Amino acid sequence: QVQLVESGGGTVQAGGSLRLSCAASGYSYSTYCMGWFRQAPGKEREGVAAISPDGGNTYYADSVKGRFTVSRDNAKNLLYLQMIGLRPEDSALYYCAARKTYACTIAWDFESRYGYWGQGTQVTVSS
């Protein structure tokens, strides 16, 4: 049974940092493209970042470039999202997702391309 479990969310002040983690189990983690998405109240879910199966390629939304870093540990089946310089507009429920492909580049931020999802972890940034 595939499971993705996010952790690390919380409430921080603007300018602060958080590191999100996603623990994966039940599938061949190292062969999947992994992504982070977020959804704020009243808004559509949007792609934040993604990483190729071997970790060699990463992709970011323009709104987070230079502030967020996605990484993975294939030995531990873990996915991370390091967030610095947080802004109130980063407040959202953050999800990790898995996609069985080596071709992460194509439509990395299309949620319909991801087959497995976690339940999300809340990030709140106060001004």
PDB file of N, CA and C in Angstrom, residues 10-87:
ATOM      1  N   GLY A  10       3.976  24.210  10.183  1.00  0.00           N
ATOM      2  CA  GLY A  10       3.807  24.968  11.416  1.00  0.00           C
ATOM      3  C   GLY A  10       3.542  26.421  11.111  1.00  0.00           C
ATOM      4  N   THR A  11       3.636  27.231  12.160  1.00  0.00           N
ATOM      5  CA  THR A  11       3.412  28.663  12.029  1.00  0.00           C
ATOM      6  C   THR A  11       4.726  29.403  12.277  1.00  0.00           C
ATOM      7  N   VAL A  12       5.070  30.262  11.346  1.00  0.00           N
ATOM      8  CA  VAL A  12       6.300  31.051  11.469  1.00  0.00           C
ATOM      9  C   VAL A  12       6.008  32.488  11.088  1.00  0.00           C
ATOM     10  N   GLN A  13       6.888  33.365  11.508  1.00  0.00           N
ATOM     11  CA  GLN A  13       6.765  34.763  11.095  1.00  0.00           C
ATOM     12  C   GLN A  13       7.363  34.950   9.716  1.00  0.00           C
ATOM     13  N   ALA A  14       6.932  35.998   9.050  1.00  0.00           N
ATOM     14  CA  ALA A  14       7.485  36.332   7.739  1.00  0.00           C
ATOM     15  C   ALA A  14       9.000  36.447   7.840  1.00  0.00           C
ATOM     16  N   GLY A  15       9.672  35.868   6.843  1.00  0.00           N
ATOM     17  CA  GLY A  15      11.127  35.848   6.848  1.00  0.00           C
ATOM     18  C   GLY A  15      11.710  34.603   7.477  1.00  0.00           C
ATOM     19  N   GLY A  16      10.867  33.809   8.121  1.00  0.00           N
ATOM     20  CA  GLY A  16      11.325  32.603   8.789  1.00  0.00           C
ATOM     21  C   GLY A  16      11.528  31.437   7.843  1.00  0.00           C
ATOM     22  N   SER A  17      11.884  30.292   8.429  1.00  0.00           N
ATOM     23  CA  SER A  17      12.195  29.105   7.653  1.00  0.00           C
ATOM     24  C   SER A  17      11.465  27.885   8.208  1.00  0.00           C
ATOM     25  N   LEU A  18      11.230  26.939   7.331  1.00  0.00           N
ATOM     26  CA  LEU A  18      10.692  25.641   7.707  1.00  0.00           C
ATOM     27  C   LEU A  18      11.265  24.599   6.764  1.00  0.00           C
ATOM     28  N   ARG A  19      11.351  23.369   7.245  1.00  0.00           N
ATOM     29  CA  ARG A  19      11.701  22.252   6.373  1.00  0.00           C
ATOM     30  C   ARG A  19      10.609  21.208   6.448  1.00  0.00           C
ATOM     31  N   LEU A  20      10.000  20.957   5.322  1.00  0.00           N
ATOM     32  CA  LEU A  20       8.978  19.928   5.225  1.00  0.00           C
ATOM     33  C   LEU A  20       9.628  18.606   4.837  1.00  0.00           C
ATOM     34  N   SER A  21       9.063  17.531   5.342  1.00  0.00           N
ATOM     35  CA  SER A  21       9.520  16.194   4.988  1.00  0.00           C
ATOM     36  C   SER A  21       8.331  15.384   4.489  1.00  0.00           C
ATOM     37  N   CYS A  22       8.635  14.412   3.663  1.00  0.00           N
ATOM     38  CA  CYS A  22       7.613  13.494   3.164  1.00  0.00           C
ATOM     39  C   CYS A  22       8.210  12.093   3.204  1.00  0.00           C
ATOM     40  N   ALA A  23       7.611  11.216   3.984  1.00  0.00           N
ATOM     41  CA  ALA A  23       8.071   9.835   4.087  1.00  0.00           C
ATOM     42  C   ALA A  23       7.239   8.964   3.154  1.00  0.00           C
ATOM     43  N   ALA A  24       7.914   8.256   2.267  1.00  0.00           N
ATOM     44  CA  ALA A  24       7.236   7.436   1.272  1.00  0.00           C
ATOM     45  C   ALA A  24       7.419   5.954   1.579  1.00  0.00           C
ATOM     46  N   SER A  25       6.399   5.182   1.290  1.00  0.00           N
ATOM     47  CA  SER A  25       6.492   3.735   1.475  1.00  0.00           C
ATOM     48  C   SER A  25       5.507   3.038   0.539  1.00  0.00           C
ATOM     49  N   GLY A  26       5.774   1.753   0.292  1.00  0.00           N
ATOM     50  CA  GLY A  26       4.845   0.941  -0.474  1.00  0.00           C
ATOM     51  C   GLY A  26       5.058   0.938  -1.978  1.00  0.00           C
ATOM     52  N   TYR A  27       6.134   1.562  -2.452  1.00  0.00           N
ATOM     53  CA  TYR A  27       6.435   1.543  -3.886  1.00  0.00           C
ATOM     54  C   TYR A  27       7.930   1.792  -4.074  1.00  0.00           C
ATOM     55  N   SER A  28       8.365   1.685  -5.310  1.00  0.00           N
ATOM     56  CA  SER A  28       9.780   1.839  -5.619  1.00  0.00           C
ATOM     57  C   SER A  28      10.123   3.325  -5.706  1.00  0.00           C
ATOM     58  N   TYR A  29      10.406   3.899  -4.564  1.00  0.00           N
ATOM     59  CA  TYR A  29      10.553   5.349  -4.431  1.00  0.00           C
ATOM     60  C   TYR A  29      11.559   5.932  -5.408  1.00  0.00           C
ATOM     61  N   SER A  30      12.684   5.263  -5.586  1.00  0.00           N
ATOM     62  CA  SER A  30      13.766   5.835  -6.385  1.00  0.00           C
ATOM     63  C   SER A  30      13.485   5.869  -7.876  1.00  0.00           C
ATOM     64  N   THR A  31      12.361   5.350  -8.302  1.00  0.00           N
ATOM     65  CA  THR A  31      12.010   5.383  -9.726  1.00  0.00           C
ATOM     66  C   THR A  31      10.903   6.392 -10.026  1.00  0.00           C
ATOM     67  N   TYR A  32      10.519   7.143  -9.019  1.00  0.00           N
ATOM     68  CA  TYR A  32       9.429   8.091  -9.167  1.00  0.00           C
ATOM     69  C   TYR A  32       9.922   9.531  -9.094  1.00  0.00           C
ATOM     70  N   CYS A  33       9.372  10.362  -9.960  1.00  0.00           N
ATOM     71  CA  CYS A  33       9.482  11.805  -9.830  1.00  0.00           C
ATOM     72  C   CYS A  33       8.629  12.211  -8.624  1.00  0.00           C
ATOM     73  N   MET A  34       9.154  13.128  -7.803  1.00  0.00           N
ATOM     74  CA  MET A  34       8.414  13.581  -6.632  1.00  0.00           C
ATOM     75  C   MET A  34       8.147  15.077  -6.722  1.00  0.00           C
ATOM     76  N   GLY A  35       6.974  15.470  -6.257  1.00  0.00           N
ATOM     77  CA  GLY A  35       6.624  16.883  -6.321  1.00  0.00           C
ATOM     78  C   GLY A  35       6.045  17.396  -5.021  1.00  0.00           C
ATOM     79  N   TRP A  36       6.149  18.692  -4.864  1.00  0.00           N
ATOM     80  CA  TRP A  36       5.473  19.406  -3.776  1.00  0.00           C
ATOM     81  C   TRP A  36       4.437  20.345  -4.397  1.00  0.00           C
ATOM     82  N   PHE A  37       3.250  20.304  -3.854  1.00  0.00           N
ATOM     83  CA  PHE A  37       2.170  21.178  -4.265  1.00  0.00           C
ATOM     84  C   PHE A  37       1.634  21.893  -3.025  1.00  0.00           C
ATOM     85  N   ARG A  38       0.893  22.960  -3.250  1.00  0.00           N
ATOM     86  CA  ARG A  38       0.269  23.643  -2.120  1.00  0.00           C
ATOM     87  C   ARG A  38      -1.098  24.182  -2.549  1.00  0.00           C
ATOM     88  N   GLN A  39      -1.949  24.334  -1.550  1.00  0.00           N
ATOM     89  CA  GLN A  39      -3.268  24.881  -1.810  1.00  0.00           C
ATOM     90  C   GLN A  39      -3.663  25.800  -0.669  1.00  0.00           C
ATOM     91  N   ALA A  40      -3.916  27.044  -1.018  1.00  0.00           N
ATOM     92  CA  ALA A  40      -4.388  28.031  -0.050  1.00  0.00           C
ATOM     93  C   ALA A  40      -5.907  28.086  -0.107  1.00  0.00           C
ATOM     94  N   PRO A  41      -6.554  28.521   0.962  1.00  0.00           N
ATOM     95  CA  PRO A  41      -8.023  28.598   0.964  1.00  0.00           C
ATOM     96  C   PRO A  41      -8.541  29.435  -0.195  1.00  0.00           C
ATOM     97  N   GLY A  42      -9.509  28.877  -0.921  1.00  0.00           N
ATOM     98  CA  GLY A  42     -10.118  29.592  -2.024  1.00  0.00           C
ATOM     99  C   GLY A  42      -9.311  29.605  -3.304  1.00  0.00           C
ATOM    100  N   LYS A  43      -8.184  28.911  -3.301  1.00  0.00           N
ATOM    101  CA  LYS A  43      -7.330  28.887  -4.494  1.00  0.00           C
ATOM    102  C   LYS A  43      -7.137  27.458  -4.986  1.00  0.00           C
ATOM    103  N   GLU A  44      -6.732  27.346  -6.236  1.00  0.00           N
ATOM    104  CA  GLU A  44      -6.442  26.033  -6.790  1.00  0.00           C
ATOM    105  C   GLU A  44      -5.090  25.531  -6.275  1.00  0.00           C
ATOM    106  N   ARG A  45      -4.961  24.216  -6.277  1.00  0.00           N
ATOM    107  CA  ARG A  45      -3.686  23.634  -5.893  1.00  0.00           C
ATOM    108  C   ARG A  45      -2.650  23.960  -6.978  1.00  0.00           C
ATOM    109  N   GLU A  46      -1.447  24.314  -6.550  1.00  0.00           N
ATOM    110  CA  GLU A  46      -0.411  24.704  -7.497  1.00  0.00           C
ATOM    111  C   GLU A  46       0.888  23.955  -7.223  1.00  0.00           C
ATOM    112  N   GLY A  47       1.633  23.720  -8.285  1.00  0.00           N
ATOM    113  CA  GLY A  47       2.922  23.082  -8.143  1.00  0.00           C
ATOM    114  C   GLY A  47       3.946  24.035  -7.567  1.00  0.00           C
ATOM    115  N   VAL A  48       4.722  23.553  -6.624  1.00  0.00           N
ATOM    116  CA  VAL A  48       5.747  24.358  -5.973  1.00  0.00           C
ATOM    117  C   VAL A  48       7.134  23.947  -6.451  1.00  0.00           C
ATOM    118  N   ALA A  49       7.393  22.636  -6.432  1.00  0.00           N
ATOM    119  CA  ALA A  49       8.714  22.134  -6.818  1.00  0.00           C
ATOM    120  C   ALA A  49       8.600  20.663  -7.163  1.00  0.00           C
ATOM    121  N   ALA A  50       9.580  20.175  -7.904  1.00  0.00           N
ATOM    122  CA  ALA A  50       9.641  18.756  -8.215  1.00  0.00           C
ATOM    123  C   ALA A  50      11.097  18.344  -8.357  1.00  0.00           C
ATOM    124  N   ILE A  51      11.320  17.037  -8.256  1.00  0.00           N
ATOM    125  CA  ILE A  51      12.689  16.524  -8.337  1.00  0.00           C
ATOM    126  C   ILE A  51      12.669  15.190  -9.069  1.00  0.00           C
ATOM    127  N   SER A  52      13.667  14.978  -9.902  1.00  0.00           N
ATOM    128  CA  SER A  52      13.746  13.760 -10.699  1.00  0.00           C
ATOM    129  C   SER A  52      14.057  12.556  -9.803  1.00  0.00           C
ATOM    130  N   PRO A  53      13.847  11.363 -10.306  1.00  0.00           N
ATOM    131  CA  PRO A  53      14.066  10.168  -9.482  1.00  0.00           C
ATOM    132  C   PRO A  53      15.452  10.069  -8.864  1.00  0.00           C
ATOM    133  N   ASP A  54      16.480  10.492  -9.607  1.00  0.00           N
ATOM    134  CA  ASP A  54      17.836  10.392  -9.071  1.00  0.00           C
ATOM    135  C   ASP A  54      18.274  11.650  -8.334  1.00  0.00           C
ATOM    136  N   GLY A  55      17.398  12.635  -8.270  1.00  0.00           N
ATOM    137  CA  GLY A  55      17.707  13.885  -7.576  1.00  0.00           C
ATOM    138  C   GLY A  55      18.546  14.850  -8.381  1.00  0.00           C
ATOM    139  N   GLY A  56      18.873  14.490  -9.605  1.00  0.00           N
ATOM    140  CA  GLY A  56      19.775  15.318 -10.393  1.00  0.00           C
ATOM    141  C   GLY A  56      19.147  16.548 -11.022  1.00  0.00           C
ATOM    142  N   ASN A  57      17.843  16.560 -11.123  1.00  0.00           N
ATOM    143  CA  ASN A  57      17.148  17.699 -11.725  1.00  0.00           C
ATOM    144  C   ASN A  57      16.025  18.171 -10.810  1.00  0.00           C
ATOM    145  N   THR A  58      15.927  19.476 -10.675  1.00  0.00           N
ATOM    146  CA  THR A  58      14.889  20.064  -9.846  1.00  0.00           C
ATOM    147  C   THR A  58      14.144  21.138 -10.622  1.00  0.00           C
ATOM    148  N   TYR A  59      12.928  21.393 -10.213  1.00  0.00           N
ATOM    149  CA  TYR A  59      12.049  22.323 -10.905  1.00  0.00           C
ATOM    150  C   TYR A  59      11.301  23.131  -9.856  1.00  0.00           C
ATOM    151  N   TYR A  60      11.104  24.425 -10.151  1.00  0.00           N
ATOM    152  CA  TYR A  60      10.471  25.299  -9.183  1.00  0.00           C
ATOM    153  C   TYR A  60       9.485  26.243  -9.851  1.00  0.00           C
ATOM    154  N   ALA A  61       8.453  26.573  -9.107  1.00  0.00           N
ATOM    155  CA  ALA A  61       7.578  27.654  -9.526  1.00  0.00           C
ATOM    156  C   ALA A  61       8.344  28.970  -9.400  1.00  0.00           C
ATOM    157  N   ASP A  62       8.039  29.911 -10.272  1.00  0.00           N
ATOM    158  CA  ASP A  62       8.736  31.199 -10.240  1.00  0.00           C
ATOM    159  C   ASP A  62       8.603  31.880  -8.879  1.00  0.00           C
ATOM    160  N   SER A  63       7.469  31.687  -8.241  1.00  0.00           N
ATOM    161  CA  SER A  63       7.201  32.376  -6.979  1.00  0.00           C
ATOM    162  C   SER A  63       8.090  31.902  -5.820  1.00  0.00           C
ATOM    163  N   VAL A  64       8.732  30.750  -5.979  1.00  0.00           N
ATOM    164  CA  VAL A  64       9.547  30.222  -4.879  1.00  0.00           C
ATOM    165  C   VAL A  64      11.018  30.072  -5.236  1.00  0.00           C
ATOM    166  N   LYS A  65      11.372  30.339  -6.470  1.00  0.00           N
ATOM    167  CA  LYS A  65      12.772  30.200  -6.893  1.00  0.00           C
ATOM    168  C   LYS A  65      13.676  31.072  -6.030  1.00  0.00           C
ATOM    169  N   GLY A  66      14.774  30.477  -5.597  1.00  0.00           N
ATOM    170  CA  GLY A  66      15.714  31.202  -4.759  1.00  0.00           C
ATOM    171  C   GLY A  66      15.375  31.161  -3.281  1.00  0.00           C
ATOM    172  N   ARG A  67      14.190  30.694  -2.940  1.00  0.00           N
ATOM    173  CA  ARG A  67      13.787  30.621  -1.531  1.00  0.00           C
ATOM    174  C   ARG A  67      13.544  29.181  -1.075  1.00  0.00           C
ATOM    175  N   PHE A  68      13.071  28.339  -1.965  1.00  0.00           N
ATOM    176  CA  PHE A  68      12.751  26.946  -1.629  1.00  0.00           C
ATOM    177  C   PHE A  68      13.751  26.019  -2.313  1.00  0.00           C
ATOM    178  N   THR A  69      14.065  24.921  -1.639  1.00  0.00           N
ATOM    179  CA  THR A  69      14.952  23.913  -2.206  1.00  0.00           C
ATOM    180  C   THR A  69      14.352  22.534  -1.974  1.00  0.00           C
ATOM    181  N   VAL A  70      14.171  21.803  -3.054  1.00  0.00           N
ATOM    182  CA  VAL A  70      13.653  20.434  -2.960  1.00  0.00           C
ATOM    183  C   VAL A  70      14.828  19.460  -3.022  1.00  0.00           C
ATOM    184  N   SER A  71      14.768  18.414  -2.211  1.00  0.00           N
ATOM    185  CA  SER A  71      15.808  17.390  -2.217  1.00  0.00           C
ATOM    186  C   SER A  71      15.192  16.061  -1.816  1.00  0.00           C
ATOM    187  N   ARG A  72      15.938  15.007  -2.009  1.00  0.00           N
ATOM    188  CA  ARG A  72      15.438  13.689  -1.657  1.00  0.00           C
ATOM    189  C   ARG A  72      16.579  12.807  -1.175  1.00  0.00           C
ATOM    190  N   ASP A  73      16.226  11.827  -0.364  1.00  0.00           N
ATOM    191  CA  ASP A  73      17.162  10.815   0.115  1.00  0.00           C
ATOM    192  C   ASP A  73      16.579   9.466  -0.286  1.00  0.00           C
ATOM    193  N   ASN A  74      17.087   8.899  -1.359  1.00  0.00           N
ATOM    194  CA  ASN A  74      16.527   7.650  -1.867  1.00  0.00           C
ATOM    195  C   ASN A  74      16.843   6.451  -0.971  1.00  0.00           C
ATOM    196  N   ALA A  75      17.876   6.559  -0.175  1.00  0.00           N
ATOM    197  CA  ALA A  75      18.207   5.475   0.745  1.00  0.00           C
ATOM    198  C   ALA A  75      17.190   5.384   1.880  1.00  0.00           C
ATOM    199  N   LYS A  76      16.579   6.534   2.203  1.00  0.00           N
ATOM    200  CA  LYS A  76      15.617   6.573   3.312  1.00  0.00           C
ATOM    201  C   LYS A  76      14.188   6.805   2.852  1.00  0.00           C
ATOM    202  N   ASN A  77      13.982   6.870   1.542  1.00  0.00           N
ATOM    203  CA  ASN A  77      12.635   7.130   0.998  1.00  0.00           C
ATOM    204  C   ASN A  77      12.034   8.416   1.554  1.00  0.00           C
ATOM    205  N   LEU A  78      12.839   9.455   1.564  1.00  0.00           N
ATOM    206  CA  LEU A  78      12.403  10.732   2.095  1.00  0.00           C
ATOM    207  C   LEU A  78      12.521  11.833   1.045  1.00  0.00           C
ATOM    208  N   LEU A  79      11.589  12.756   1.110  1.00  0.00           N
ATOM    209  CA  LEU A  79      11.560  13.936   0.265  1.00  0.00           C
ATOM    210  C   LEU A  79      11.527  15.146   1.192  1.00  0.00           C
ATOM    211  N   TYR A  80      12.238  16.203   0.793  1.00  0.00           N
ATOM    212  CA  TYR A  80      12.303  17.401   1.626  1.00  0.00           C
ATOM    213  C   TYR A  80      11.948  18.652   0.816  1.00  0.00           C
ATOM    214  N   LEU A  81      11.493  19.654   1.550  1.00  0.00           N
ATOM    215  CA  LEU A  81      11.332  20.981   0.970  1.00  0.00           C
ATOM    216  C   LEU A  81      11.831  21.978   2.012  1.00  0.00           C
ATOM    217  N   GLN A  82      12.999  22.532   1.754  1.00  0.00           N
ATOM    218  CA  GLN A  82      13.559  23.562   2.624  1.00  0.00           C
ATOM    219  C   GLN A  82      13.024  24.907   2.161  1.00  0.00           C
ATOM    220  N   MET A  83      12.413  25.642   3.082  1.00  0.00           N
ATOM    221  CA  MET A  83      11.809  26.928   2.737  1.00  0.00           C
ATOM    222  C   MET A  83      12.424  28.015   3.601  1.00  0.00           C
ATOM    223  N   ILE A  84      12.958  29.034   2.954  1.00  0.00           N
ATOM    224  CA  ILE A  84      13.499  30.180   3.663  1.00  0.00           C
ATOM    225  C   ILE A  84      12.817  31.439   3.134  1.00  0.00           C
ATOM    226  N   GLY A  85      12.985  32.527   3.870  1.00  0.00           N
ATOM    227  CA  GLY A  85      12.389  33.776   3.429  1.00  0.00           C
ATOM    228  C   GLY A  85      10.889  33.661   3.233  1.00  0.00           C
ATOM    229  N   LEU A  86      10.223  32.963   4.138  1.00  0.00           N
ATOM    230  CA  LEU A  86       8.793  32.727   3.968  1.00  0.00           C
ATOM    231  C   LEU A  86       7.990  34.021   4.009  1.00  0.00           C
ATOM    232  N   ARG A  87       6.929  34.019   3.217  1.00  0.00           N
ATOM    233  CA  ARG A  87       6.042  35.176   3.085  1.00  0.00           C
ATOM    234  C   ARG A  87       4.624  34.775   3.441  1.00  0.00           C
TER     235      ARG A  87
END
